[in-house]
PDB file of C-alpha atoms in Angstrom:
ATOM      1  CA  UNK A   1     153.223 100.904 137.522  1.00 58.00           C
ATOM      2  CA  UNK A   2     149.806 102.229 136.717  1.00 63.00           C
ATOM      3  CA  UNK A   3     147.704 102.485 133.303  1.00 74.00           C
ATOM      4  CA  UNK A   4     147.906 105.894 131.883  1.00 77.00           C
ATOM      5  CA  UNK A   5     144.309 107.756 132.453  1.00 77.00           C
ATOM      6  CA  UNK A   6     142.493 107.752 129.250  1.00 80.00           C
ATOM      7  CA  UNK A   7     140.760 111.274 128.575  1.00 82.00           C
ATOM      8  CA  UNK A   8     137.201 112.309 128.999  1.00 87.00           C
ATOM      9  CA  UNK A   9     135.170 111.770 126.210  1.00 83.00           C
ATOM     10  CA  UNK A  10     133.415 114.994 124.524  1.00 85.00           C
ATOM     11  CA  UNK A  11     129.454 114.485 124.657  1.00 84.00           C
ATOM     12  CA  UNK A  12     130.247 114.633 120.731  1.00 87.00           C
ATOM     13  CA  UNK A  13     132.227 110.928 121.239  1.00 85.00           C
ATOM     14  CA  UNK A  14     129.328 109.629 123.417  1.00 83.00           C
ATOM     15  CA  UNK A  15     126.882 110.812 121.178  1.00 86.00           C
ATOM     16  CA  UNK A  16     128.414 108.793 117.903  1.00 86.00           C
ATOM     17  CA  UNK A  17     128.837 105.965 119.988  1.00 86.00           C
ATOM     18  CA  UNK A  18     125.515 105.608 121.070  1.00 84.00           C
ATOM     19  CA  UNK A  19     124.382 105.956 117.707  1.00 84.00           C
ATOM     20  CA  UNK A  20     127.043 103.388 116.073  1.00 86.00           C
ATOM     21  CA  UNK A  21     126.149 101.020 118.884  1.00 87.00           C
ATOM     22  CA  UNK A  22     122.147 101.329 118.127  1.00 90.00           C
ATOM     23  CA  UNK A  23     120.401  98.544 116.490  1.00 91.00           C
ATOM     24  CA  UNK A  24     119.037 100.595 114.335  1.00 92.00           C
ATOM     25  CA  UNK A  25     122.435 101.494 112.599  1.00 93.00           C
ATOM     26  CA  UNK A  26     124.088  98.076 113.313  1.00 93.00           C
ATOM     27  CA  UNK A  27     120.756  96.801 110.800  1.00 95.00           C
ATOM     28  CA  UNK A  28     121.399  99.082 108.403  1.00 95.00           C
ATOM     29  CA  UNK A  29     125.302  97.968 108.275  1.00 95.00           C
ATOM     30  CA  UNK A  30     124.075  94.272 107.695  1.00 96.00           C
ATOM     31  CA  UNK A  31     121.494  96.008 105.587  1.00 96.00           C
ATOM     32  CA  UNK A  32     124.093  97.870 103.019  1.00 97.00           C
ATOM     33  CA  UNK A  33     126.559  94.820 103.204  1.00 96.00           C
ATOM     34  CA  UNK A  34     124.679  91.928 102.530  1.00 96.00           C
ATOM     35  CA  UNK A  35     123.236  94.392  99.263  1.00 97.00           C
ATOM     36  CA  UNK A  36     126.415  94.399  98.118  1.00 97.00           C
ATOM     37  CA  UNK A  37     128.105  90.884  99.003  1.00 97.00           C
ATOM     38  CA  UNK A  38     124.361  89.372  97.545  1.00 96.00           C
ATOM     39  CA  UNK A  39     125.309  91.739  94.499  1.00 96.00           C
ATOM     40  CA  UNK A  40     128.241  90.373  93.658  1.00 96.00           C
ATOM     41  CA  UNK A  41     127.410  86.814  94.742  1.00 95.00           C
ATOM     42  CA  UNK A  42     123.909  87.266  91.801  1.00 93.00           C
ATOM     43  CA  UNK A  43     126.607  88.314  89.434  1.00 92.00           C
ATOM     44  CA  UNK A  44     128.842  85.603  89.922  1.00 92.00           C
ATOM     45  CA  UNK A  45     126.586  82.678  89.952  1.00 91.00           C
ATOM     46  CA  UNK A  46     124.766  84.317  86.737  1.00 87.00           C
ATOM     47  CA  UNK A  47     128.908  84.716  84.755  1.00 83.00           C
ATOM     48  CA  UNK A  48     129.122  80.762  85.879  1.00 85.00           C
ATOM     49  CA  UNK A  49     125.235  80.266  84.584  1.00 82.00           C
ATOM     50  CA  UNK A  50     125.254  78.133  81.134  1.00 78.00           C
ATOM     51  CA  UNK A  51     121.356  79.175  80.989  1.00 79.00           C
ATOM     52  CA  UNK A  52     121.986  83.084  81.031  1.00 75.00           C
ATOM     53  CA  UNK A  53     120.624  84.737  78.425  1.00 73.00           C
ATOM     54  CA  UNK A  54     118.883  81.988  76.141  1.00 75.00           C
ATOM     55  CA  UNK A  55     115.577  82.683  75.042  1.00 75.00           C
ATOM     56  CA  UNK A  56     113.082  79.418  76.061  1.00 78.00           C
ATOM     57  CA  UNK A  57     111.130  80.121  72.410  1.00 81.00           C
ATOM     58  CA  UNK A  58     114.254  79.458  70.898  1.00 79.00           C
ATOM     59  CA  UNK A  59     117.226  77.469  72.559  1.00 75.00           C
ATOM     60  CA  UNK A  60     119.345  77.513  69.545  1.00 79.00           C
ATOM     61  CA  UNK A  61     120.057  81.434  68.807  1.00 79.00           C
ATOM     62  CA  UNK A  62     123.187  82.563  70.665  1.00 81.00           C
ATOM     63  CA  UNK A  63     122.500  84.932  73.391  1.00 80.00           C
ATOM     64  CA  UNK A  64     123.393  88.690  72.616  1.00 82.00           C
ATOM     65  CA  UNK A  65     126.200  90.273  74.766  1.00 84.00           C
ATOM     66  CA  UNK A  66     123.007  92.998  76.113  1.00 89.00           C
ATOM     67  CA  UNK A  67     121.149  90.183  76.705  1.00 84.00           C
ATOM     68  CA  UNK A  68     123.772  88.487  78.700  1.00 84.00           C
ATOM     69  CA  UNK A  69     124.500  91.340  80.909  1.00 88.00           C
ATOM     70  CA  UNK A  70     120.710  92.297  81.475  1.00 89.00           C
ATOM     71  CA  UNK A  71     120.330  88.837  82.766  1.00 88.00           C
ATOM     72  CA  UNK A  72     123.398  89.137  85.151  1.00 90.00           C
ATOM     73  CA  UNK A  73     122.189  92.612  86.103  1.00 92.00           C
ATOM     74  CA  UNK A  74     118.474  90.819  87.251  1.00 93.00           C
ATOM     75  CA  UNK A  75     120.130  87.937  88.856  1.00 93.00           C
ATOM     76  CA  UNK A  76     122.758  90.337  90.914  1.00 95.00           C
ATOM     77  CA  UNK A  77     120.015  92.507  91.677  1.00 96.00           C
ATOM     78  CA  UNK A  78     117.673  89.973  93.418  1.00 95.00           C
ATOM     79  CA  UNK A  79     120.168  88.231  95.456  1.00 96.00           C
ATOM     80  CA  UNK A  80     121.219  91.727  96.386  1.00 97.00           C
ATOM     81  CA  UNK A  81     117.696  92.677  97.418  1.00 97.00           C
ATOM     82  CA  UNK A  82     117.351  89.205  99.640  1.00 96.00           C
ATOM     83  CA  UNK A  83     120.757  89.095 100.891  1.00 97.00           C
ATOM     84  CA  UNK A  84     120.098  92.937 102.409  1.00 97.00           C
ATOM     85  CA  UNK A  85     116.763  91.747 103.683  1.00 96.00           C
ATOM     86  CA  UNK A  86     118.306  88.024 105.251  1.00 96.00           C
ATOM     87  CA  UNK A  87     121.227  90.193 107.143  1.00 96.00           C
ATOM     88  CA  UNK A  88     118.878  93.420 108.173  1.00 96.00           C
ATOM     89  CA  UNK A  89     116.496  91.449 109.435  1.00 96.00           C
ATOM     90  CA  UNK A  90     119.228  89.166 111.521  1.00 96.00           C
ATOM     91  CA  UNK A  91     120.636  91.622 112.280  1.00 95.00           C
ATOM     92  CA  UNK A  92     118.002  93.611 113.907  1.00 95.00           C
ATOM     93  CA  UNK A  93     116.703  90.783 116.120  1.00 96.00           C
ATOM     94  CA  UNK A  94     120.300  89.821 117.023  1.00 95.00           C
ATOM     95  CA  UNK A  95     120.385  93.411 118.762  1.00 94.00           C
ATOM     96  CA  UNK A  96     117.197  93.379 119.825  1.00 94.00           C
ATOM     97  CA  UNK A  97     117.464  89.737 121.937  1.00 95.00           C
ATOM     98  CA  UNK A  98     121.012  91.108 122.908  1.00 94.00           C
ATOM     99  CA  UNK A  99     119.745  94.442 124.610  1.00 92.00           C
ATOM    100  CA  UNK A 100     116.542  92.338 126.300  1.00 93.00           C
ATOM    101  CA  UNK A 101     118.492  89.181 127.505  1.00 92.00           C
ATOM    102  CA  UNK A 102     121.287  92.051 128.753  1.00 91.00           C
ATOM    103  CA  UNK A 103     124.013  89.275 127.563  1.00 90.00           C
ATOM    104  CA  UNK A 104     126.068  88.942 124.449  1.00 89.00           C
ATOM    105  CA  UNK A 105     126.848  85.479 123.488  1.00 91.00           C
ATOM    106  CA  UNK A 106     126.246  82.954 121.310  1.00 92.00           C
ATOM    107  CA  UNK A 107     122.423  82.149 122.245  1.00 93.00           C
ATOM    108  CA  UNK A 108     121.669  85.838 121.273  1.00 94.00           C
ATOM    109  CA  UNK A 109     122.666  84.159 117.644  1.00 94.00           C
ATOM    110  CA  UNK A 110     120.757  81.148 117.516  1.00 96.00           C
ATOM    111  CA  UNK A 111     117.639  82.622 118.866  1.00 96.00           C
ATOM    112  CA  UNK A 112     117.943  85.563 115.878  1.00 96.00           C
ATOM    113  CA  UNK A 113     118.502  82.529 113.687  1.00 96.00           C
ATOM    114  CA  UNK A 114     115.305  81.006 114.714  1.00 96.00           C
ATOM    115  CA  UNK A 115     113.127  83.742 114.104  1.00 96.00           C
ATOM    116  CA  UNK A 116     114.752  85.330 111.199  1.00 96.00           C
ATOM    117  CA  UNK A 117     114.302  81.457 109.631  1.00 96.00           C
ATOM    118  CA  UNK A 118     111.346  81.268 110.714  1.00 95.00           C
ATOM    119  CA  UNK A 119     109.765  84.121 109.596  1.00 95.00           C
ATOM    120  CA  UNK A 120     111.354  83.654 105.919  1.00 94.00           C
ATOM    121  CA  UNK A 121     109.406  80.498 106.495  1.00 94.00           C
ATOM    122  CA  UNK A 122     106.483  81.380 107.196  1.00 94.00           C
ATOM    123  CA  UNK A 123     105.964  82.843 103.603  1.00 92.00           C
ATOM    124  CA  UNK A 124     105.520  79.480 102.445  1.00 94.00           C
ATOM    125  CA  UNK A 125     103.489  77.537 105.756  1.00 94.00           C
ATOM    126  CA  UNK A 126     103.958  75.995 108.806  1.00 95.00           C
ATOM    127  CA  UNK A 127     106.272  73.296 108.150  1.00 96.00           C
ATOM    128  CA  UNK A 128     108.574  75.519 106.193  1.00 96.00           C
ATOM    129  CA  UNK A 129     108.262  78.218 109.036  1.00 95.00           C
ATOM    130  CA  UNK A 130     109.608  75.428 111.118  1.00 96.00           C
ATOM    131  CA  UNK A 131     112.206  73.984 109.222  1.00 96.00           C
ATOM    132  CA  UNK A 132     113.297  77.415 108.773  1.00 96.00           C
ATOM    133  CA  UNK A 133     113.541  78.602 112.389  1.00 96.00           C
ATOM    134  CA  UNK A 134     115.935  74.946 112.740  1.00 96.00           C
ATOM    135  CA  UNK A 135     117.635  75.496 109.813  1.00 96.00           C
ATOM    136  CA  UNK A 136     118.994  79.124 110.452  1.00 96.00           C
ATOM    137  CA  UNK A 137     119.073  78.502 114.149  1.00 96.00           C
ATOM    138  CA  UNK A 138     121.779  75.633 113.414  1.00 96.00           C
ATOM    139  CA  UNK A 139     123.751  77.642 110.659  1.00 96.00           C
ATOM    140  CA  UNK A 140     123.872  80.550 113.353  1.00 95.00           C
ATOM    141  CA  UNK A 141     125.593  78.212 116.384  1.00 95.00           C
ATOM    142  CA  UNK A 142     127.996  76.245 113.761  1.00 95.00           C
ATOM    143  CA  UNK A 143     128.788  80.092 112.768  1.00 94.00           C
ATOM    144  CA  UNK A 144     128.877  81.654 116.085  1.00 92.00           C
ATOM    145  CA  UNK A 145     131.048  77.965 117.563  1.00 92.00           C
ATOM    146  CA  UNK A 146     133.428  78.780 114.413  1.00 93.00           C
ATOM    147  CA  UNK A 147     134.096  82.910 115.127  1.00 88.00           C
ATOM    148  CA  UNK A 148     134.227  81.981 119.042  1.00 80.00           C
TER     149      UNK A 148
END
């Protein structure tokens, strides 16, 4: 028995697959989803915080409810701002070192570790730069040994 023919695919299909298969869009998916899972992750770790909210001038005075929040709305909104940066920038070189090397597996991963490590590094000198690249590069292969 043979496979039933699949249909032709409209140059509308192609043309949306191209695009959701671009690294350009795949970036701005990691992009949008690490903003909102470093969103939520800020928020959390600020509810779970004993130090939201006091004022350093005077430790004593109980923390406002508005104050509370504002803090939690800071600390959400930074995380959300690095965790979008962290994953676009992954992301991106992940499809980038994918399309050159012509091969999807897991040293596409490690090698977007490296340099997205790295380059977070880098910020703060050499030896950080380094430790990053290791650092990132060895979270990416336990991750991509886990999901494989």
């Amino acid at each position: 028995m043979g496979a039933l023919p699949s249909p032709q695919k409209t140059e509308e299909q192609k043309m949306i697959e191209r695009g959701m298969e671009s690294c350009a869009f795949k970036s701005l998916i990691a992009c949008v989803g690490g903003f909102v899972l470093g969103g939520a992750f800020g928020v959390f770790t600020a509810g779970i915080d004993s130090n939201v909210g006091l004022d350093p001038k005077d430790p004593l005075r109980t923390p406002t409810a508005r104050e509370v929040l504002r803090d939690m709305g800071q600390r959400g909104m930074s995380y959300a701002k690095n965790f979008a940066i962290v994953g676009a920038m992954f992301s991106c070189t992940e499809c980038l070192i994918e399309s050159h090397r012509g091969k999807s597996d897991w040293k596409n991963a490690v090698y977007s570790g490296c340099v997205t490590g790295g380059a977070i590094g880098f910020r703060a000198g050499l030896k950080a730069g380094v430790l990053g690249c290791g650092g990132f590069a060895a979270f990416s292969a336990a991750i991509e040994y886990y999901l494989r």
